[in-house]
Coordinates of C-alpha atoms and ligand atoms in Angstrom, one line a residue:
M1 CA 80.3 153.8 155.4
I2 CA 80.2 150.7 157.6
A3 CA 78.0 147.7 156.6
R4 CA 77.3 145.4 159.5
I5 CA 75.2 142.3 160.2
I6 CA 72.9 143.4 163.0
G7 CA 70.6 140.4 163.2
T8 CA 70.4 136.7 162.2
G9 CA 67.7 134.1 161.9
S10 CA 67.1 130.6 160.6
C11 CA 64.4 128.0 160.0
L12 CA 64.8 124.2 159.6
P13 CA 62.0 121.8 158.7
E14 CA 60.6 119.8 161.6
S15 CA 61.4 116.4 160.3
I16 CA 64.8 115.0 161.2
V17 CA 66.1 112.1 159.1
T18 CA 69.2 110.2 160.5
N19 CA 71.7 108.1 158.6
D20 CA 70.1 105.1 160.1
D21 CA 66.7 106.2 158.8
L22 CA 68.2 106.4 155.3
A23 CA 69.8 103.0 155.7
G24 CA 66.3 101.7 156.2
I25 CA 65.2 102.8 152.7
M26 CA 68.4 102.4 150.7
D27 CA 71.7 100.5 150.6
T28 CA 73.8 102.8 152.8
S29 CA 75.0 103.0 156.4
D30 CA 75.7 105.5 159.2
E31 CA 79.3 104.4 159.1
W32 CA 79.7 105.1 155.3
I33 CA 78.0 108.5 155.4
A34 CA 79.5 109.8 158.7
S35 CA 83.1 108.6 158.0
R36 CA 83.2 110.2 154.4
T37 CA 81.2 113.4 155.1
G38 CA 80.7 114.0 158.9
I39 CA 76.9 114.1 158.3
R40 CA 74.8 112.2 160.9
K41 CA 71.3 113.6 160.2
R42 CA 69.5 116.3 158.2
H43 CA 66.2 118.2 158.3
L44 CA 64.0 117.4 155.4
A45 CA 60.9 119.3 154.4
K46 CA 57.5 117.6 154.5
D47 CA 55.2 120.5 153.8
E48 CA 57.6 123.4 154.4
T49 CA 58.3 125.3 151.2
T50 CA 61.4 127.4 150.4
A51 CA 59.4 130.6 150.7
F52 CA 58.0 129.5 154.1
M53 CA 61.4 128.7 155.6
A54 CA 63.0 131.8 154.1
S55 CA 60.2 134.0 155.5
E56 CA 60.5 132.4 159.0
A57 CA 64.3 132.9 159.0
A58 CA 63.8 136.5 157.8
R59 CA 61.2 137.2 160.5
K60 CA 63.6 135.9 163.2
A61 CA 66.5 138.0 161.8
L62 CA 64.4 141.1 161.9
E63 CA 63.3 140.4 165.4
N64 CA 66.9 139.8 166.4
A65 CA 67.9 143.1 164.8
G66 CA 65.0 145.0 166.3
I67 CA 63.9 146.2 162.8
E68 CA 60.4 146.5 161.5
A69 CA 59.7 144.9 158.1
D70 CA 58.8 148.2 156.5
K71 CA 62.3 149.5 157.2
V72 CA 63.9 146.9 154.8
D73 CA 65.0 148.4 151.5
M74 CA 66.0 145.3 149.7
I75 CA 65.6 141.5 150.0
I76 CA 68.1 139.2 148.2
V77 CA 67.7 135.4 148.4
G78 CA 70.4 133.0 147.3
T79 CA 68.6 129.8 146.2
I80 CA 68.5 127.2 143.5
T81 CA 65.2 125.6 144.8
G82 CA 62.6 128.4 144.7
D83 CA 59.0 127.1 144.7
Y84 CA 58.2 129.0 141.5
I85 CA 60.2 130.2 138.5
T86 CA 58.2 133.4 139.2
P87 CA 57.5 135.0 141.6
S88 CA 61.0 134.8 143.1
T89 CA 61.5 133.5 146.6
A90 CA 62.6 137.0 147.6
C91 CA 59.3 138.5 146.3
Q92 CA 57.4 135.8 148.2
V93 CA 59.3 136.7 151.4
Q94 CA 58.6 140.4 150.8
G95 CA 54.8 139.6 150.5
R96 CA 54.8 137.4 153.5
L97 CA 56.6 139.9 155.7
G98 CA 54.8 142.9 154.5
A99 CA 58.1 144.5 153.6
V100 CA 56.3 147.0 151.4
N101 CA 59.3 149.3 150.8
A102 CA 61.7 146.5 149.7
V103 CA 62.9 145.6 146.2
A104 CA 63.3 141.9 146.0
F105 CA 65.1 139.4 143.8
D106 CA 66.9 136.0 143.9
I107 CA 70.4 135.0 143.1
N108 CA 71.4 131.6 141.6
A109 CA 74.9 130.8 142.8
A110 CA 74.2 127.4 144.4
C111 CA 76.2 126.9 147.6
S112 CA 77.8 130.4 147.2
G113 CA 74.3 132.0 147.0
F114 CA 74.3 133.6 150.4
M115 CA 77.8 135.0 150.0
Y116 CA 77.0 136.4 146.5
A117 CA 73.8 137.9 148.0
F118 CA 75.8 139.4 150.9
H119 CA 78.3 141.0 148.5
T120 CA 75.6 142.3 146.2
A121 CA 73.9 143.9 149.3
Y122 CA 77.2 145.5 150.2
A123 CA 77.5 147.1 146.8
Y124 CA 74.1 148.7 147.2
L125 CA 74.9 149.8 150.8
Q126 CA 78.3 151.2 149.9
T127 CA 77.0 153.4 147.2
G128 CA 74.3 154.7 149.5
I129 CA 71.4 153.5 147.4
Y130 CA 70.0 151.5 150.3
K131 CA 70.4 151.4 154.1
T132 CA 68.9 148.1 155.3
V133 CA 69.1 144.8 153.4
L134 CA 67.8 141.3 154.3
V135 CA 70.2 138.7 152.9
L136 CA 69.1 135.1 152.8
G137 CA 70.1 131.6 151.7
A138 CA 67.1 129.2 151.4
E139 CA 66.9 125.7 149.9
T140 CA 64.6 122.7 149.7
L141 CA 67.2 120.5 148.1
S142 CA 65.2 117.3 148.9
K143 CA 62.9 118.0 145.9
I144 CA 65.7 118.0 143.3
M145 CA 67.4 114.8 144.6
D146 CA 67.2 111.4 143.0
W147 CA 66.3 109.4 146.1
T148 CA 67.5 106.2 144.3
D149 CA 71.0 107.7 143.9
R150 CA 72.7 107.0 147.3
S151 CA 75.9 108.8 146.2
T152 CA 74.1 112.2 146.3
C153 CA 70.9 112.1 148.2
V154 CA 72.5 111.3 151.5
L155 CA 74.5 114.5 151.5
F156 CA 71.9 117.2 151.4
G157 CA 69.3 118.8 153.7
D158 CA 66.7 121.6 153.7
G159 CA 66.6 124.9 155.5
A160 CA 66.9 128.7 155.4
G161 CA 69.1 131.3 157.1
A162 CA 68.9 135.1 157.1
A163 CA 71.0 138.2 158.1
V164 CA 70.0 141.8 158.3
V165 CA 72.8 144.0 157.0
Q166 CA 72.7 147.7 157.7
A167 CA 74.8 150.7 156.6
F168 CA 76.0 153.2 159.2
E169 CA 77.8 156.4 158.6
E170 CA 81.4 156.3 160.0
G171 CA 81.4 158.2 163.2
G172 CA 77.6 158.3 163.2
Q173 CA 75.3 157.7 166.1
Q174 CA 75.4 153.9 165.8
A175 CA 79.2 153.8 165.3
S176 CA 81.4 152.2 167.9
E177 CA 84.3 153.9 169.7
K178 CA 86.8 152.2 167.4
E179 CA 84.9 153.5 164.3
M180 CA 85.1 157.0 165.7
M181 CA 88.8 156.5 166.1
G182 CA 88.9 155.9 162.4
E183 CA 89.2 152.0 162.5
R184 CA 86.6 150.4 160.2
N185 CA 84.6 147.4 161.1
G186 CA 81.7 145.5 159.6
L187 CA 82.6 144.0 156.2
L188 CA 86.4 144.5 155.8
A189 CA 86.9 142.8 152.4
F190 CA 85.4 140.3 150.0
E191 CA 86.4 138.4 146.9
Q192 CA 84.5 136.1 144.6
G193 CA 84.8 134.1 141.4
S194 CA 83.1 131.8 138.9
D195 CA 84.3 129.1 136.6
G196 CA 81.6 128.2 134.1
A197 CA 83.8 126.0 132.1
R198 CA 83.8 123.4 134.9
G199 CA 80.2 123.9 135.7
M200 CA 78.9 120.5 134.7
V201 CA 80.7 118.7 137.5
L202 CA 77.8 119.7 139.7
N203 CA 74.5 120.2 137.7
C204 CA 70.8 119.9 137.8
R205 CA 68.5 120.5 134.7
G206 CA 65.6 122.4 135.9
R207 CA 62.5 122.1 133.8
L208 CA 60.9 120.5 130.8
N209 CA 61.3 122.4 127.5
H210 CA 57.7 122.9 126.2
N211 CA 58.7 124.6 123.0
P212 CA 57.0 122.7 120.1
L213 CA 59.7 123.9 117.6
T214 CA 62.7 122.5 119.5
T215 CA 64.5 119.5 118.0
N216 CA 66.3 118.7 121.3
P217 CA 63.9 118.9 124.2
F218 CA 65.9 118.0 127.2
A219 CA 64.1 116.5 130.2
P220 CA 64.5 117.8 133.7
S221 CA 67.1 115.9 135.9
Y222 CA 68.1 115.5 139.5
V223 CA 71.3 116.9 141.1
S224 CA 74.2 115.1 139.5
M225 CA 77.7 115.4 140.8
D226 CA 81.2 114.2 140.1
G227 CA 82.1 114.1 143.8
Q228 CA 85.8 113.7 143.4
E229 CA 86.1 116.7 141.0
V230 CA 83.9 118.8 143.3
Y231 CA 86.2 117.8 146.2
K232 CA 89.3 118.8 144.3
F233 CA 87.7 122.1 143.3
A234 CA 86.8 122.9 146.9
V235 CA 90.1 122.1 148.5
S236 CA 92.2 123.9 145.9
T237 CA 90.0 127.0 145.5
V238 CA 88.8 127.8 149.0
P239 CA 92.2 128.3 150.7
V240 CA 93.3 130.5 147.8
S241 CA 90.1 132.6 148.0
I242 CA 90.5 132.9 151.8
R243 CA 94.1 133.9 151.6
R244 CA 93.2 136.5 148.9
V245 CA 90.5 138.0 151.0
L246 CA 92.6 138.1 154.1
G247 CA 95.3 139.9 152.1
K248 CA 92.7 142.5 150.9
A249 CA 91.6 143.0 154.5
G250 CA 95.2 143.3 155.7
V251 CA 94.7 140.6 158.4
E252 CA 96.4 137.3 159.1
V253 CA 95.0 133.8 159.5
G254 CA 95.9 134.0 163.2
D255 CA 93.7 137.2 163.6
I256 CA 90.5 135.2 162.6
K257 CA 88.3 133.9 165.4
F258 CA 86.1 131.7 163.2
F259 CA 86.1 130.5 159.7
I260 CA 82.5 129.9 158.7
L261 CA 82.6 127.7 155.6
H262 CA 79.9 126.3 153.4
Q263 CA 79.1 122.9 155.0
A264 CA 79.6 120.4 152.2
N265 CA 81.8 117.9 153.8
L266 CA 83.9 117.6 157.0
R267 CA 86.9 116.4 155.0
I268 CA 86.8 119.6 152.9
I269 CA 86.7 121.7 156.0
Q270 CA 89.6 119.9 157.6
S271 CA 91.6 120.1 154.4
V272 CA 91.0 123.9 154.1
A273 CA 92.1 124.3 157.8
K274 CA 95.3 122.3 157.1
R275 CA 96.1 124.2 153.9
L276 CA 95.6 127.6 155.8
K277 CA 97.7 126.2 158.7
A278 CA 94.8 127.2 160.9
D279 CA 93.5 125.5 164.0
V280 CA 90.6 123.3 162.9
D281 CA 88.7 124.2 166.1
K282 CA 88.2 127.6 164.5
F283 CA 86.0 126.0 161.9
P284 CA 82.5 125.5 163.4
V285 CA 80.4 122.7 162.0
S286 CA 76.7 122.3 161.5
L287 CA 76.7 119.7 158.7
D288 CA 76.6 116.9 161.4
H289 CA 73.0 117.8 162.1
C290 CA 72.0 119.8 158.9
G291 CA 73.8 118.0 156.1
N292 CA 74.6 120.2 153.1
I293 CA 72.0 122.9 152.7
S294 CA 73.7 124.7 149.9
A295 CA 73.1 128.5 150.0
A296 CA 71.5 128.2 153.5
S297 CA 74.5 126.5 155.2
V298 CA 76.5 129.7 156.0
P299 CA 73.7 131.8 157.4
V300 CA 72.2 128.9 159.3
L301 CA 75.5 128.2 161.0
L302 CA 76.0 132.0 161.6
D303 CA 72.7 132.2 163.3
E304 CA 73.4 129.1 165.5
M305 CA 76.7 130.8 166.6
N306 CA 75.0 134.1 167.1
R307 CA 72.3 132.6 169.3
K308 CA 74.8 130.6 171.3
G309 CA 76.6 133.9 172.1
M310 CA 79.8 132.8 170.3
L311 CA 80.2 136.1 168.4
N312 CA 81.4 139.1 170.2
R313 CA 81.8 142.7 168.9
G314 CA 85.2 143.1 167.4
D315 CA 85.7 139.4 166.4
K316 CA 87.1 138.9 163.0
I317 CA 85.3 136.2 161.0
V318 CA 85.8 134.7 157.6
M319 CA 82.7 133.4 155.7
S320 CA 83.3 131.4 152.6
G321 CA 80.9 129.7 150.2
F322 CA 81.7 127.4 147.2
G323 CA 79.8 125.2 144.9
G324 CA 77.7 124.9 141.7
G325 CA 78.4 127.2 138.8
L326 CA 81.2 126.7 139.7
T327 CA 81.2 129.6 142.1
W328 CA 83.1 130.7 145.2
A329 CA 83.0 133.8 147.5
S330 CA 84.7 134.8 150.7
A331 CA 84.4 137.7 153.1
V332 CA 86.2 139.0 156.2
I333 CA 83.9 140.7 158.6
E334 CA 84.3 142.3 162.0
W335 CA 81.3 141.4 164.1
Ligands
ACO401 N1 76.4 104.5 151.0 C1 77.2 103.4 150.8 N2 78.0 103.3 149.7 C2 78.0 104.3 148.9 C3 77.2 105.5 149.0 C4 76.4 105.5 150.1 N3 75.6 106.6 150.4 N4 77.5 106.3 148.0 C5 78.4 105.7 147.2 N5 78.7 104.5 147.7 C6 79.7 103.6 147.2 C7 79.9 103.7 145.7 O1 78.9 103.0 145.0 C8 81.3 103.1 145.6 O2 81.2 101.7 145.6 P1 82.2 100.9 144.7 O3 83.6 101.2 145.1 O4 81.7 99.5 145.0 O5 81.9 101.3 143.3 C9 82.0 103.6 146.8 O6 81.0 103.9 147.8 C10 82.9 104.8 146.7 O7 82.1 105.8 146.0 P2 82.7 107.2 145.6 O8 81.7 108.1 144.9 O9 84.1 107.0 144.9 O10 83.0 107.7 147.1 P3 84.0 108.8 147.6 O11 85.0 108.2 148.5 O12 84.5 109.7 146.5 O13 83.0 109.7 148.5 C11 81.8 111.8 148.4 C12 81.9 110.4 147.9 C13 81.7 111.8 149.9 C14 80.7 112.5 147.8 C15 83.2 112.5 148.0 O14 83.4 112.4 146.7 C16 83.2 113.9 148.4 O15 83.4 114.2 149.6 N6 83.1 114.8 147.4 C17 83.0 116.2 147.7 C18 81.8 116.7 147.1 C19 80.8 117.1 148.0 O16 80.9 117.1 149.2 N7 79.7 117.5 147.4 C20 78.6 118.0 148.2 C21 77.8 118.9 147.3 S1 78.7 120.0 146.4 C22 78.9 121.3 147.3 O17 78.2 121.6 148.2 C23 80.1 122.2 146.9

């Protein structure tokens, strides 16, 4: 069985907020934000909801893949900012698309959400349970930011990205010449991990506890982060995860055309490139215009690259997510 991404889509809110715009409402500057993070602007939702952006991204991905909504077997959304506790964002996407044959659920793995969803999809595809899965990352992070905390709110943005992943029988009708020669493509290998013991370095308490019996009702809170600890986690864990997944796939750093990393911070990306001894030009960037959109950052960047024609059949690509939980996940795919 070969599981391949056959279509991508994305949706960003209309409103664009520059660093200078932020400097007009808080004590910050374009120089501070851009030099420490690489971020210059971000899209922030006005009326767009997480479900709306996810549905638009999904619609475009289906169109790109040439697949009708009723052919989708499963919808998985990586998100920590769904509009409701229930229904899930995935169920809302299913309803909006009319994907009547799909089972739908969300995954909470913060910035690794899309990658966890992608790997979960693969498990269902590999066992033959399903054939076509819509995998999404969608976030409206602006609603869980403390807009008086300049150390966090300047980093994040809103948006959604989607990929249609489909299983093909090896040597089947849709298989390439290489596959018929016995060489696999699609998803070559993945690896993922979690470290709950360090989870509080990046946290957000979701909701008020309404239980009248509780003696310790904690209040909701905004995103709170120990930036330096998160930085250390990212630059130490991501290169190890990528080396591990390259080993599993039996390919070298030099074989990879692009490393599509979660877009948290340019300095993290540069450090990972250095530690892997890889050319930093192989690490495409969208955080300059999107900021950090958590689970949406990998699929939004993937869609940008796909639509620019940067991805060619046979290219080997690494995708890697890391963030809250703590969580991380990396995959090697052949486009
Ligand atoms: N504008 C101006 N000054 C600011 C701002 C701001 N937006 N934010 C903080 N400062 C000030 C602080 O108050 C502090 O001032 P002081 O020295 O007078 O006390 C000074 O800048 C330095 O603050 P630090 O928090 O120490 O800044 P640091 O150099 O660590 O940079 C950053 C912060 C960019 C967040 C860094 O820690 C980092 O890159 N962390 C990685 C984590 C990350 O990217 N997280 C994103 C989300 S998590 C994820 O996606 C995995």
